[in-house]
């Protein structure tokens, strides 16, 4: 089967129509924003978004194999090139994750991941740059994947401090004003030793 909306249509029009058709058919689809769609069209192929929508509707080996060329040429290769560009500019090693789900260790037993993503990081470090593409569009970010206890303690101490905490808040505000999202896994309440009413409790809860 082809990705929905792909036959007889091209460019962003094909992606727009297929998203609408998938929503009407009852399949939940998070539509990509115009900015994310434009980024996908420039960097990735015109059928990339449709490919992911089709995979969400038919996560099977027959679908993947029938549309492997789209995946390889319009998704995997452009993603690898994007990560290599980031590595050249900022340094670090590139890791592009395989499309196959690790079924024995996953609650989701469908064979393929519904996003293609990779990271640029230094050695075995748990921090770096991230980029991914899915039916929702193109995503990019930076930060820690897992942070050690002593690193988390130092981070919270810096957030709680007046000088460093205020400086951090200014950086976050500027980032969010430019359309970026600053978040992560967080506690439901204040961490031990900090007040629930702390002015930067939003960041102190991060873990």
GROMACS .gro file of C-alpha atoms in nm:
model
  207
    1UNK     CA    1   0.000   0.000   0.000
    2UNK     CA    2   0.111   0.356  -0.068
    3UNK     CA    3   0.115   0.626   0.198
    4UNK     CA    4  -0.234   0.786   0.217
    5UNK     CA    5  -0.283   1.071  -0.028
    6UNK     CA    6   0.037   0.996  -0.217
    7UNK     CA    7  -0.108   0.872  -0.547
    8UNK     CA    8  -0.164   1.149  -0.801
    9UNK     CA    9  -0.063   1.427  -0.563
   10UNK     CA   10   0.265   1.599  -0.499
   11UNK     CA   11   0.439   1.838  -0.264
   12UNK     CA   12   0.274   1.991   0.043
   13UNK     CA   13  -0.072   1.951  -0.110
   14UNK     CA   14  -0.041   1.571  -0.089
   15UNK     CA   15   0.061   1.590   0.276
   16UNK     CA   16  -0.222   1.830   0.363
   17UNK     CA   17  -0.490   1.622   0.196
   18UNK     CA   18  -0.368   1.296   0.346
   19UNK     CA   19  -0.366   1.444   0.696
   20UNK     CA   20  -0.726   1.560   0.654
   21UNK     CA   21  -0.836   1.226   0.511
   22UNK     CA   22  -0.668   1.034   0.792
   23UNK     CA   23  -0.842   1.249   1.053
   24UNK     CA   24  -1.185   1.202   0.891
   25UNK     CA   25  -1.136   0.825   0.875
   26UNK     CA   26  -1.106   0.814   1.254
   27UNK     CA   27  -0.730   0.768   1.280
   28UNK     CA   28  -0.591   1.018   1.536
   29UNK     CA   29  -0.323   1.231   1.371
   30UNK     CA   30  -0.139   1.526   1.526
   31UNK     CA   31  -0.118   1.765   1.231
   32UNK     CA   32   0.220   1.932   1.186
   33UNK     CA   33   0.234   2.307   1.219
   34UNK     CA   34   0.296   2.508   0.898
   35UNK     CA   35   0.653   2.576   1.015
   36UNK     CA   36   0.726   2.209   1.080
   37UNK     CA   37   0.569   2.107   0.748
   38UNK     CA   38   0.777   2.367   0.562
   39UNK     CA   39   1.093   2.242   0.734
   40UNK     CA   40   1.008   1.886   0.636
   41UNK     CA   41   0.945   1.981   0.274
   42UNK     CA   42   1.278   2.167   0.244
   43UNK     CA   43   1.492   1.908   0.416
   44UNK     CA   44   1.297   1.587   0.359
   45UNK     CA   45   1.096   1.454   0.065
   46UNK     CA   46   0.737   1.562  -0.019
   47UNK     CA   47   0.604   1.217   0.079
   48UNK     CA   48   0.777   1.200   0.418
   49UNK     CA   49   0.478   1.308   0.630
   50UNK     CA   50   0.243   1.083   0.431
   51UNK     CA   51   0.480   0.791   0.485
   52UNK     CA   52   0.453   0.823   0.863
   53UNK     CA   53   0.075   0.864   0.853
   54UNK     CA   54   0.053   0.548   0.644
   55UNK     CA   55   0.277   0.363   0.890
   56UNK     CA   56   0.053   0.465   1.181
   57UNK     CA   57  -0.244   0.321   0.994
   58UNK     CA   58  -0.064   0.004   0.881
   59UNK     CA   59   0.239  -0.073   1.097
   60UNK     CA   60   0.340  -0.390   0.915
   61UNK     CA   61   0.630  -0.535   0.719
   62UNK     CA   62   0.432  -0.536   0.389
   63UNK     CA   63   0.370  -0.160   0.418
   64UNK     CA   64   0.729  -0.086   0.515
   65UNK     CA   65   0.880  -0.296   0.238
   66UNK     CA   66   0.641  -0.160  -0.027
   67UNK     CA   67   0.743   0.195   0.068
   68UNK     CA   68   1.105   0.135   0.167
   69UNK     CA   69   1.239   0.358  -0.111
   70UNK     CA   70   1.045   0.656   0.027
   71UNK     CA   71   1.183   0.584   0.373
   72UNK     CA   72   1.541   0.552   0.253
   73UNK     CA   73   1.551   0.848   0.013
   74UNK     CA   74   1.309   1.097   0.172
   75UNK     CA   75   1.351   1.021   0.544
   76UNK     CA   76   1.657   0.822   0.652
   77UNK     CA   77   1.916   0.979   0.419
   78UNK     CA   78   1.803   1.340   0.481
   79UNK     CA   79   1.798   1.276   0.859
   80UNK     CA   80   2.149   1.135   0.847
   81UNK     CA   81   2.266   1.438   0.645
   82UNK     CA   82   2.102   1.675   0.894
   83UNK     CA   83   2.279   1.508   1.188
   84UNK     CA   84   2.612   1.512   1.002
   85UNK     CA   85   2.574   1.886   0.939
   86UNK     CA   86   2.509   1.941   1.310
   87UNK     CA   87   2.815   1.731   1.397
   88UNK     CA   88   3.034   1.930   1.158
   89UNK     CA   89   2.915   2.260   1.303
   90UNK     CA   90   2.899   2.177   1.675
   91UNK     CA   91   3.116   1.867   1.709
   92UNK     CA   92   3.022   1.525   1.839
   93UNK     CA   93   2.937   1.178   1.712
   94UNK     CA   94   2.627   1.094   1.510
   95UNK     CA   95   2.391   0.813   1.605
   96UNK     CA   96   2.089   0.746   1.385
   97UNK     CA   97   1.847   0.502   1.549
   98UNK     CA   98   1.709   0.204   1.358
   99UNK     CA   99   1.343   0.209   1.251
  100UNK     CA  100   1.274  -0.130   1.409
  101UNK     CA  101   1.108  -0.142   1.749
  102UNK     CA  102   1.281  -0.346   2.022
  103UNK     CA  103   0.972  -0.563   2.063
  104UNK     CA  104   1.088  -0.790   2.352
  105UNK     CA  105   1.138  -0.483   2.574
  106UNK     CA  106   0.845  -0.272   2.450
  107UNK     CA  107   0.479  -0.271   2.549
  108UNK     CA  108   0.402  -0.171   2.190
  109UNK     CA  109   0.447  -0.486   1.981
  110UNK     CA  110   0.414  -0.316   1.640
  111UNK     CA  111   0.733  -0.380   1.441
  112UNK     CA  112   0.832  -0.025   1.345
  113UNK     CA  113   0.884   0.302   1.529
  114UNK     CA  114   0.650   0.579   1.415
  115UNK     CA  115   0.932   0.834   1.422
  116UNK     CA  116   1.284   0.845   1.280
  117UNK     CA  117   1.537   1.021   1.500
  118UNK     CA  118   1.899   1.053   1.597
  119UNK     CA  119   2.142   1.234   1.824
  120UNK     CA  120   2.477   1.412   1.811
  121UNK     CA  121   2.673   1.365   2.132
  122UNK     CA  122   3.025   1.347   2.275
  123UNK     CA  123   3.142   0.991   2.337
  124UNK     CA  124   2.914   0.813   2.584
  125UNK     CA  125   2.769   1.136   2.721
  126UNK     CA  126   2.396   1.147   2.794
  127UNK     CA  127   2.359   1.501   2.662
  128UNK     CA  128   2.368   1.645   2.314
  129UNK     CA  129   2.155   1.747   2.017
  130UNK     CA  130   1.843   1.563   1.903
  131UNK     CA  131   1.643   1.563   1.579
  132UNK     CA  132   1.342   1.357   1.478
  133UNK     CA  133   1.065   1.344   1.220
  134UNK     CA  134   0.718   1.188   1.245
  135UNK     CA  135   0.364   1.250   1.124
  136UNK     CA  136   0.365   1.558   1.352
  137UNK     CA  137   0.654   1.714   1.159
  138UNK     CA  138   1.016   1.792   1.236
  139UNK     CA  139   1.140   1.823   1.594
  140UNK     CA  140   1.481   1.927   1.725
  141UNK     CA  141   1.620   1.980   2.072
  142UNK     CA  142   1.917   1.972   2.305
  143UNK     CA  143   1.977   1.864   2.662
  144UNK     CA  144   2.032   1.567   2.891
  145UNK     CA  145   1.876   1.227   2.836
  146UNK     CA  146   1.971   1.104   3.184
  147UNK     CA  147   2.133   1.318   3.450
  148UNK     CA  148   2.330   1.187   3.747
  149UNK     CA  149   2.226   1.262   4.105
  150UNK     CA  150   2.516   1.496   4.174
  151UNK     CA  151   2.458   1.682   3.844
  152UNK     CA  152   2.090   1.721   3.932
  153UNK     CA  153   2.180   1.853   4.278
  154UNK     CA  154   2.414   2.113   4.125
  155UNK     CA  155   2.153   2.209   3.864
  156UNK     CA  156   1.887   2.269   4.129
  157UNK     CA  157   2.128   2.465   4.347
  158UNK     CA  158   2.206   2.692   4.050
  159UNK     CA  159   1.833   2.736   3.972
  160UNK     CA  160   1.762   2.825   4.336
  161UNK     CA  161   2.046   3.077   4.354
  162UNK     CA  162   1.949   3.437   4.287
  163UNK     CA  163   2.219   3.528   4.035
  164UNK     CA  164   2.237   3.202   3.842
  165UNK     CA  165   1.862   3.134   3.871
  166UNK     CA  166   1.766   3.477   3.737
  167UNK     CA  167   2.016   3.444   3.451
  168UNK     CA  168   1.872   3.103   3.362
  169UNK     CA  169   1.519   3.243   3.366
  170UNK     CA  170   1.619   3.518   3.120
  171UNK     CA  171   1.771   3.259   2.884
  172UNK     CA  172   1.456   3.044   2.900
  173UNK     CA  173   1.228   3.343   2.841
  174UNK     CA  174   1.422   3.446   2.530
  175UNK     CA  175   1.417   3.090   2.400
  176UNK     CA  176   1.040   3.061   2.449
  177UNK     CA  177   0.982   3.400   2.287
  178UNK     CA  178   1.156   3.257   1.980
  179UNK     CA  179   0.920   2.960   1.967
  180UNK     CA  180   1.131   2.703   2.152
  181UNK     CA  181   0.996   2.476   2.426
  182UNK     CA  182   1.194   2.425   2.747
  183UNK     CA  183   1.073   2.123   2.943
  184UNK     CA  184   1.148   1.767   3.047
  185UNK     CA  185   1.045   1.492   3.287
  186UNK     CA  186   0.943   1.652   3.615
  187UNK     CA  187   0.834   1.571   3.968
  188UNK     CA  188   0.470   1.630   4.062
  189UNK     CA  189   0.572   1.825   4.370
  190UNK     CA  190   0.874   2.017   4.498
  191UNK     CA  191   1.200   1.824   4.540
  192UNK     CA  192   1.322   1.764   4.894
  193UNK     CA  193   1.469   2.077   5.048
  194UNK     CA  194   1.284   2.325   4.824
  195UNK     CA  195   0.962   2.515   4.881
  196UNK     CA  196   0.654   2.451   4.670
  197UNK     CA  197   0.625   2.831   4.646
  198UNK     CA  198   0.973   2.889   4.504
  199UNK     CA  199   0.951   3.137   4.211
  200UNK     CA  200   1.140   2.890   3.988
  201UNK     CA  201   0.967   2.574   4.108
  202UNK     CA  202   0.888   2.487   3.744
  203UNK     CA  203   1.257   2.426   3.682
  204UNK     CA  204   1.337   2.281   4.024
  205UNK     CA  205   1.090   2.000   3.954
  206UNK     CA  206   1.284   1.887   3.648
  207UNK     CA  207   1.455   1.552   3.693
   0.00000   0.00000   0.00000
